[in-house]
Amino acid sequence: MNHNLRLGDERRDVLQATFDTVTQVWEGFDKARESEPELTAATAALLAETLPEQGMIHTDALGQAVDVLDQSLAQSRPRFLAYIGSSGLEIGAVADFLAASYDINLAVDARAASTLEVQTSKWLGEFIGFPNARGLFTSGGTVSNITALAAARHRAVPESREMGNTGPMAVYVSSEAHYSNKRAVELLGLGTRAVRSIAIDEQHRMVPAALEEQIRADMAAGVKPMCIIASAGTTLTGAIDPLREIARIAQTYNIWMHVDGAYGAPAAGTDVARDLFDGIELADSVTIDAHKWLFVPKACSIVLVKDYAALAATFGHNEAYMPHEGEEPNPVDVTLEYSRPLRALKLWLGFKAHGASEFRSAITKNIELAQETYSRASVNASFRVLHHRPQLSIVPLQHIPHGMTDPEQISKHNAALCSAIEKDGRVFLSPAVIDGETWLRPCFTNFRTELSDVDVLFEVIEDLGNKR
Ligand SMILES: Cc1ncc(COP(=O)(O)O)c(C=O)c1O
């Protein structure tokens, strides 16, 4: 049995078992489960085992791993509508298997794989309408955002790499921006007081006049505006800030404009939503999470920048163990991370296998499901919806039991209902607090979700909501 860490003569059996399992799993993902299985006693015991000093028959070990996975919450299932889920795109999972098998490291030039990463980032720029940009794949929106923010700081205060933050700076976000932006500000040592939380309108979009007023006030007070972060699809409601107007302000005051499109930016590649992203091409950088609305398995985010040299100025360094050859900077000279896997392959293979058009259609279908959900809820007396239709694919809903009018009671009811829905397991939803009230927040970002799943969503909410 000792193969010196090779699978040896068990290789075929392991691959065959993997193939059989994955085939079954993917077929299973096409239909939702009626409920989620509880952790079995056997799995609980397995997960309490101590370090195995000796190996076991590999296919048996594989079977145990599959048991654990099968009793885990897979976002790939069609009725996982909580948070901003992902779908585990099949060809993307295959790409991960291949990329992991080759185990290429993009820390330095990896030849064809490095070129593939550049090519894929350019394809993505073309897809969302952010041309002439180049980018890098990161582990998530959080890392993409901090990468862009670090470049913005270097642009605003070039001596900051050497001197640190020598004077007060400000970063502008909508009051609905994702927390990762605040975290980036914290990690860059600016302190959260540098974050200017700009007012939003009734559609939850940043108010440009309030932004401009704040920038002027900061400049008058000797505070350096460092970056404006526009959200292109907020996590809470899917709101898209007015990008063109924000870009005008950024240009007027010479401030780096970053678009956090971690969730929403892929919708810019569709006919139904493209106009909402008008002006995105004027930004300095954009974050896009392919592991959200481009359906590929985690972890796969991209930060696209107009001025690639800005990344080199921010991260470039010259260490003896990192030889520099030729004109092109080493990837580690433009990234926060050192060792990086070939994350781009899953998107590259996705575009090659399905074509951009299939991605556009799947995103459009999600948007249509969101619109349908909104329409149904808005004519059903048991539901309350926001005043405006969803901009993307998040549809906040409140279930309103007959005769209940007190907002506080309605909030409590929906919070309890959300827990009951999670326990029930037919549908997965997460709650969200919007303007001080608790809502159910279905989010459609899975290509497997169908209209029949929307039927079940309403059935489950009404069934459990009316029992409470
Ligand atoms: C708008 C937005 N930005 C950033 C992030 C963080 O992305 P990640 O979880 O990939 O780090 C999220 C996550 O939901 C998001 O919705």
GROMACS .gro file of C-alpha atoms in nm, residues 26 88-99 294-298 342-351 353-354 359 447:
model
   32
   26TRP     CA    1  -2.402   1.679  -1.107
   88GLY     CA    2  -1.998   2.509  -0.923
   89LEU     CA    3  -2.005   2.529  -1.304
   90GLU     CA    4  -1.925   2.177  -1.424
   91ILE     CA    5  -1.657   2.272  -1.675
   92GLY     CA    6  -1.511   2.500  -1.408
   93ALA     CA    7  -1.481   2.207  -1.167
   94VAL     CA    8  -1.307   2.009  -1.441
   95ALA     CA    9  -1.070   2.302  -1.495
   96ASP     CA   10  -0.991   2.310  -1.123
   97PHE     CA   11  -0.908   1.940  -1.131
   98LEU     CA   12  -0.677   1.995  -1.427
   99ALA     CA   13  -0.517   2.309  -1.285
  294LEU     CA   14  -2.004   3.381  -1.369
  295PHE     CA   15  -2.092   3.057  -1.195
  296VAL     CA   16  -1.742   2.903  -1.163
  297PRO     CA   17  -1.636   2.729  -0.841
  298LYS     CA   18  -1.462   2.930  -0.570
  342LEU     CA   19  -0.420   2.905  -1.216
  343ARG     CA   20  -0.767   3.028  -1.123
  344ALA     CA   21  -0.820   3.174  -1.469
  345LEU     CA   22  -0.847   2.830  -1.627
  346LYS     CA   23  -1.201   2.773  -1.503
  347LEU     CA   24  -1.325   3.091  -1.666
  348TRP     CA   25  -1.116   3.039  -1.979
  349LEU     CA   26  -1.250   2.686  -2.022
  350GLY     CA   27  -1.600   2.809  -1.939
  351PHE     CA   28  -1.588   3.072  -2.214
  353ALA     CA   29  -1.679   2.544  -2.386
  354HIS     CA   30  -1.999   2.746  -2.358
  359PHE     CA   31  -2.314   3.308  -1.985
  447PHE     CA   32  -2.775   2.881  -1.359
   0.00000   0.00000   0.00000
